[in-house]
Coordinates of C-alpha atoms in Angstrom, one line a residue:
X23 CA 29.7 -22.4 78.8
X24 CA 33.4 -21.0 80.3
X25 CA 33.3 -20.5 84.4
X26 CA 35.7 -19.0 86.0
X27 CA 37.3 -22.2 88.1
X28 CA 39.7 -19.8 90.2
X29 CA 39.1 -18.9 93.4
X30 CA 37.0 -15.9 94.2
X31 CA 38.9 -13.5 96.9
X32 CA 37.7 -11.0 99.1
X33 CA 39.0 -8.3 96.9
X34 CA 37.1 -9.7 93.8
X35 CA 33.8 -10.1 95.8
X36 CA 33.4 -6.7 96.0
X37 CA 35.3 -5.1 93.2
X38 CA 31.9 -5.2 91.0
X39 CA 30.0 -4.0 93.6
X40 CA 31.9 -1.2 94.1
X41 CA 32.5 -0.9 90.8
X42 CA 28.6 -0.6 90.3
X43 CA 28.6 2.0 93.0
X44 CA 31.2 4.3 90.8
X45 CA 29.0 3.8 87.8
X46 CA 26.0 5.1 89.3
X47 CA 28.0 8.0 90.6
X48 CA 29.3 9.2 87.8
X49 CA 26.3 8.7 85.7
X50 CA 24.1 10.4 88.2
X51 CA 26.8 13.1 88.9
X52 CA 24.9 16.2 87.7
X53 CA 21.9 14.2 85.4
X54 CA 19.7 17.2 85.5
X55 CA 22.2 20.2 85.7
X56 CA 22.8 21.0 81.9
X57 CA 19.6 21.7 80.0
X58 CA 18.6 19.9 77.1
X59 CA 20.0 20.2 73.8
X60 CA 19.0 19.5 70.2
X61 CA 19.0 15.8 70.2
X62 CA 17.2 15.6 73.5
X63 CA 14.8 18.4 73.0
X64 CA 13.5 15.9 70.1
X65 CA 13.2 13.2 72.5
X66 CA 11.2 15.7 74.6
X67 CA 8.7 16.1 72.0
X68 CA 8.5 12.6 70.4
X69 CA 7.0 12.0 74.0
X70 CA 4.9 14.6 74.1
X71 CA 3.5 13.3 70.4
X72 CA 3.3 9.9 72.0
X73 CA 1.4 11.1 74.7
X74 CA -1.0 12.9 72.5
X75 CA -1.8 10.9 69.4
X76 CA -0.3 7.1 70.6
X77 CA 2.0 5.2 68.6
X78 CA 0.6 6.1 64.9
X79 CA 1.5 9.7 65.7
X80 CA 5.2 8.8 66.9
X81 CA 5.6 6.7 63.4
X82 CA 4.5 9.5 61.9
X83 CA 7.1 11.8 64.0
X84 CA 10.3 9.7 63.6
X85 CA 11.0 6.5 61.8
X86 CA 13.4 5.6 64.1
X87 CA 12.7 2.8 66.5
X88 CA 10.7 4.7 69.3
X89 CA 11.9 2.3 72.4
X90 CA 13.8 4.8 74.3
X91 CA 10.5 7.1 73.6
X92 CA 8.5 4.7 75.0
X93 CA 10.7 3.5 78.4
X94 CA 10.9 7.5 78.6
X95 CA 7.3 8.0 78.8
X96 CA 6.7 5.1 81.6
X97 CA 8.9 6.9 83.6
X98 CA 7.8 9.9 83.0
X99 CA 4.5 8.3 84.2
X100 CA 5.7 8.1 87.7
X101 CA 7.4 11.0 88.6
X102 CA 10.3 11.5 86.7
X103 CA 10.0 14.9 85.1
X104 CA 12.5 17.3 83.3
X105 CA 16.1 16.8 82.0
X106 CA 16.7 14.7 84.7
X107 CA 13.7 12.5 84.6
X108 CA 14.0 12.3 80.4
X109 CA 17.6 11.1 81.2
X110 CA 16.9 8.4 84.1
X111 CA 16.2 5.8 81.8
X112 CA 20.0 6.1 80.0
X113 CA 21.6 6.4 83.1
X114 CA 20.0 3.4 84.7
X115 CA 20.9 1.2 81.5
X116 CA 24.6 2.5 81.6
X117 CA 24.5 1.2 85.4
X118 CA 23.4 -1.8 84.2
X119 CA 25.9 -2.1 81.5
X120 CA 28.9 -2.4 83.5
X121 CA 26.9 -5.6 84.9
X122 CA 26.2 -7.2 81.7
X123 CA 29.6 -6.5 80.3
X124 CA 31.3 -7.9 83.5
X125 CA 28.9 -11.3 82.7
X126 CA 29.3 -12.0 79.0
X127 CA 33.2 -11.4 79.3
X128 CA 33.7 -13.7 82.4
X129 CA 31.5 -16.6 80.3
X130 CA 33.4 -15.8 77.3
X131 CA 37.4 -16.1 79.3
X132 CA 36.1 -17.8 82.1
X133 CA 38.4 -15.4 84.1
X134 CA 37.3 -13.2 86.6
X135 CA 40.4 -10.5 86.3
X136 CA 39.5 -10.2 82.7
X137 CA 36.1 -9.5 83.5
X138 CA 36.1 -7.2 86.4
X139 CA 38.8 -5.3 83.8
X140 CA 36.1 -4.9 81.3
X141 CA 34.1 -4.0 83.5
X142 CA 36.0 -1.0 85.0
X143 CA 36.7 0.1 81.1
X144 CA 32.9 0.9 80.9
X145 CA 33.0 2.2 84.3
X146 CA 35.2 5.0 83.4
X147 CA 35.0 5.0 79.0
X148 CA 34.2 8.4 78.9
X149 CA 31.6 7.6 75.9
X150 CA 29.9 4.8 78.6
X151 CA 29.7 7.7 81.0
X152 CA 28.8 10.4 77.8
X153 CA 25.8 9.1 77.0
X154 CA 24.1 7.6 79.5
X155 CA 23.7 11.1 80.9
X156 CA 22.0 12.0 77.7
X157 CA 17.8 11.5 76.9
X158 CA 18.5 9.0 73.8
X159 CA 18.6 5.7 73.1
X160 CA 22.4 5.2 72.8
X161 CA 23.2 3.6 76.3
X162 CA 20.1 1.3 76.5
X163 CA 21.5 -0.1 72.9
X164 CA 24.5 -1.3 74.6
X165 CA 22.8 -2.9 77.5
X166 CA 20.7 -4.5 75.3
X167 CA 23.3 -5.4 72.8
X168 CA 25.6 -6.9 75.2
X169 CA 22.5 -8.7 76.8
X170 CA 22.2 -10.1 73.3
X171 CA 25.8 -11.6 72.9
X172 CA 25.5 -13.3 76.4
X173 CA 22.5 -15.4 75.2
X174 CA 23.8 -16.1 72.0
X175 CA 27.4 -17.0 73.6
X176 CA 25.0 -19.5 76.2
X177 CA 22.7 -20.6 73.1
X178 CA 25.8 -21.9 71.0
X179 CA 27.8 -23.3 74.0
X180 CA 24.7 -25.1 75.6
X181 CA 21.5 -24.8 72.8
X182 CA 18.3 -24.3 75.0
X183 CA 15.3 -24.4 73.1
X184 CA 14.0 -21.9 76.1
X185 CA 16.5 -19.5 75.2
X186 CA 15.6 -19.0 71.7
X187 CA 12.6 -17.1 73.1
X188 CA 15.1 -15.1 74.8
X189 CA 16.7 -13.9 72.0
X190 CA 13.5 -13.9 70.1
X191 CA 12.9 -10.5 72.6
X192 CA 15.8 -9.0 72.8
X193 CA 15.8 -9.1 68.6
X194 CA 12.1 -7.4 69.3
X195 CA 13.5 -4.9 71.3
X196 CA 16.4 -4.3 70.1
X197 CA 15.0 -3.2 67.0
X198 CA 12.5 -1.0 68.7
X199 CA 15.4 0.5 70.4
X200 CA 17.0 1.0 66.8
X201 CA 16.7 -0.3 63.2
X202 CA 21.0 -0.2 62.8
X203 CA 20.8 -3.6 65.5
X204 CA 20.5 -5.4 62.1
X205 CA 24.3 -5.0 61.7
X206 CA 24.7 -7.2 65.2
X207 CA 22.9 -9.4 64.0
X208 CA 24.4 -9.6 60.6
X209 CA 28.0 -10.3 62.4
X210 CA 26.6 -12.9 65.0
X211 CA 25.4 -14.5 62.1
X212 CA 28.8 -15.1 61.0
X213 CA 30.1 -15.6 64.8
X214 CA 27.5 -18.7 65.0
X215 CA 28.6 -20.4 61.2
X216 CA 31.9 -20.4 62.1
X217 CA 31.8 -21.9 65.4
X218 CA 29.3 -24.0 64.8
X219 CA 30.1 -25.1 61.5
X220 CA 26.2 -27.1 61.8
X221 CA 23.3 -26.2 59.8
X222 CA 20.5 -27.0 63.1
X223 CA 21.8 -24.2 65.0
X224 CA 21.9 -21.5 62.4
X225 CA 18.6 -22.3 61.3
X226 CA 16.7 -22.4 65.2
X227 CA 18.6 -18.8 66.0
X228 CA 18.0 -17.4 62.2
X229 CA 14.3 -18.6 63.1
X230 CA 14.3 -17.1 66.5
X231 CA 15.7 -13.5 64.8
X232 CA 12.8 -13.9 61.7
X233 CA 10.3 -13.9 65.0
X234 CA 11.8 -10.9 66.2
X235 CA 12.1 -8.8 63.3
X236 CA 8.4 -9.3 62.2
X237 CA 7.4 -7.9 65.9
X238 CA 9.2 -4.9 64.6
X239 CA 6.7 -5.1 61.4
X240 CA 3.7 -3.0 62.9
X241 CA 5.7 0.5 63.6
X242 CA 7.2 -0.1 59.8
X243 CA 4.1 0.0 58.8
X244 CA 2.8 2.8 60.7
X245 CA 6.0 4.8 59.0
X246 CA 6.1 3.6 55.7
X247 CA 3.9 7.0 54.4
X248 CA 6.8 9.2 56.0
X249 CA 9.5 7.1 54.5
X250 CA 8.0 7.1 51.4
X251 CA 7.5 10.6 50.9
X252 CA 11.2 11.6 52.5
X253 CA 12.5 9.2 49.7
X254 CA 9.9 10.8 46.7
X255 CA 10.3 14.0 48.0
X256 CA 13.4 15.8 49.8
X257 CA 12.8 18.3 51.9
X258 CA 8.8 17.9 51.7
X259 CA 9.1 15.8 54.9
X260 CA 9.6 18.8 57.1
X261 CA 7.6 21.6 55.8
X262 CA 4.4 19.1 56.1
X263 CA 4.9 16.9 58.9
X264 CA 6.3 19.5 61.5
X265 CA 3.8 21.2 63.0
X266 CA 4.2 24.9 64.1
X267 CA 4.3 23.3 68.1
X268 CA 7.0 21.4 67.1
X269 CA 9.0 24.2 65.5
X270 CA 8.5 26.4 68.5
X271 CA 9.5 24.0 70.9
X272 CA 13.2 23.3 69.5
X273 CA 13.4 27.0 69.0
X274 CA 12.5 27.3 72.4
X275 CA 15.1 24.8 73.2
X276 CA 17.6 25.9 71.1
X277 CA 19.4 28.5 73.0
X278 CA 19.5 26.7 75.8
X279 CA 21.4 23.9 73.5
X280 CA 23.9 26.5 72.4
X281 CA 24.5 27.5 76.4
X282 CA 25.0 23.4 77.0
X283 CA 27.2 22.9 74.0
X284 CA 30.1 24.8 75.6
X285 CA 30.1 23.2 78.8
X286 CA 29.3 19.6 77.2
X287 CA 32.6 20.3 75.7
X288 CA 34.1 21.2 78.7
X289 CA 33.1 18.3 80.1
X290 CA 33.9 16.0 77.6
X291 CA 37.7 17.6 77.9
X292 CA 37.8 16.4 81.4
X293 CA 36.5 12.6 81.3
X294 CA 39.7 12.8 78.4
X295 CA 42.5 14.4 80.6

């Protein structure tokens, strides 16, 4: 496992901190001020059908791995209400992103510089500012992805049979989070063949990943009727499974979305300047 051998200066010490500091900043900078649009407003309600009929309902709702509905709705639990509440759980994750980035690249290099650089890049990317001011899953999919790499970066450079159940849960959750973490996956796959070049490593992680993946089983299950029937019958899928709530909720929403959309623009045209 590469350590950084240099010698840590005062400057370093407290570039991450600070560096933390900014990040929260800027990703608590106006959380709640824009109302929410499309994409959110369906956040809003995949909640509200969580809250209402429990997990089978969600399945039935969206397909889509329903972690972010989920950490959503425990904070929503204690306090944490409106845009800005719905939002807290991205912008907390994008925090703790610039952390986890700043940890797998300093393993990976062993070099502090290069690490505190990539960790200033997702300070100030404006995507890694972009969404984790927005209610979805986006920005808790790249803590949790980089999470990911750093244990399998540790598991092939010093194989811990305790850290396969650590990777056993972040496959879990990841997938919760969203089904597309397959494709990670797929290309560590590749990552551990090549480095390792030894069958007894590929097989404990692919073991470790077949763990994870079947925890993801249960909410397939509880969506396969809605995935079936989008597949047998376009366009069926709405006119059944959207109730007349749900339609007057995003209507609701809706132009308040169109009000956001100019100044989301406006302030993506800033973050680029």
């Amino acid at each position: 496992m590469s350590q950084s051998t240099q010698p840590t200066t005062s400057l370093q010490r407290l570039a991450l901190p600070g560096l933390l500091v900014i990040g929260a900043i800027l990703r608590f900078l106006r959380l709640g001020h824009e109302p929410l649009w499309l994409d959110e407003a369906y956040s809003w309600l995949a909640i509200d059908v969580f809250r209402g009929g429990g997990l089978p309902a969600l399945a039935t709702f969206d397909h889509i791995g329903p972690g972010y509905y989920l950490v959503a709705y425990l904070f929503s639990k204690v306090g944490a209400a409106g845009a800005w509440g719905l939002r807290l759980p991205s912008a907390l994750a994008g925090i703790l992103a610039i952390w986890a980035v700043y940890r797998l690249v300093l393993e990976v290099t062993g070099r502090r510089g290069v690490a505190l650089g990539a960790a200033a890049f997702i300070t100030f990317s404006p995507m890694a500012v972009w969404y984790p001011q927005e209610a979805r899953g986006y920005s808790l999919l790249l803590l949790l992805g980089t999470l990911y790499l750093l244990a399998i970066w540790r598991q092939v450079e010093d194989p811990v049979a305790v850290r396969l159940v650590t990777i056993t849960v972040l496959v879990a959750v990841l997938m919760w989070v969203h089904q597309f973490s397959v494709f990670l996956f797929a290309a560590m796959a590749v990552y551990v063949v090549l480095r390792t070049r030894a069958w007894r490593p590929f097989l404990e992680l692919l073991t470790a990943h077949i763990v994870g993946l079947l925890m993801f089983v249960p909410f397939l299950v509880l969506s396969w009727h809605r995935l079936t029937e989008q597949v047998a019958r376009p366009g069926g899928m709405t006119a059944r499974l959207a109730n007349d709530r749900a339609q007057r909720e995003l209507a609701a929403h809706a132009g308040d979305a169109m009000k956001s959309l100019g100044g989301m623009i406006g302030r993506m045209e800033v973050m680029c300047r």
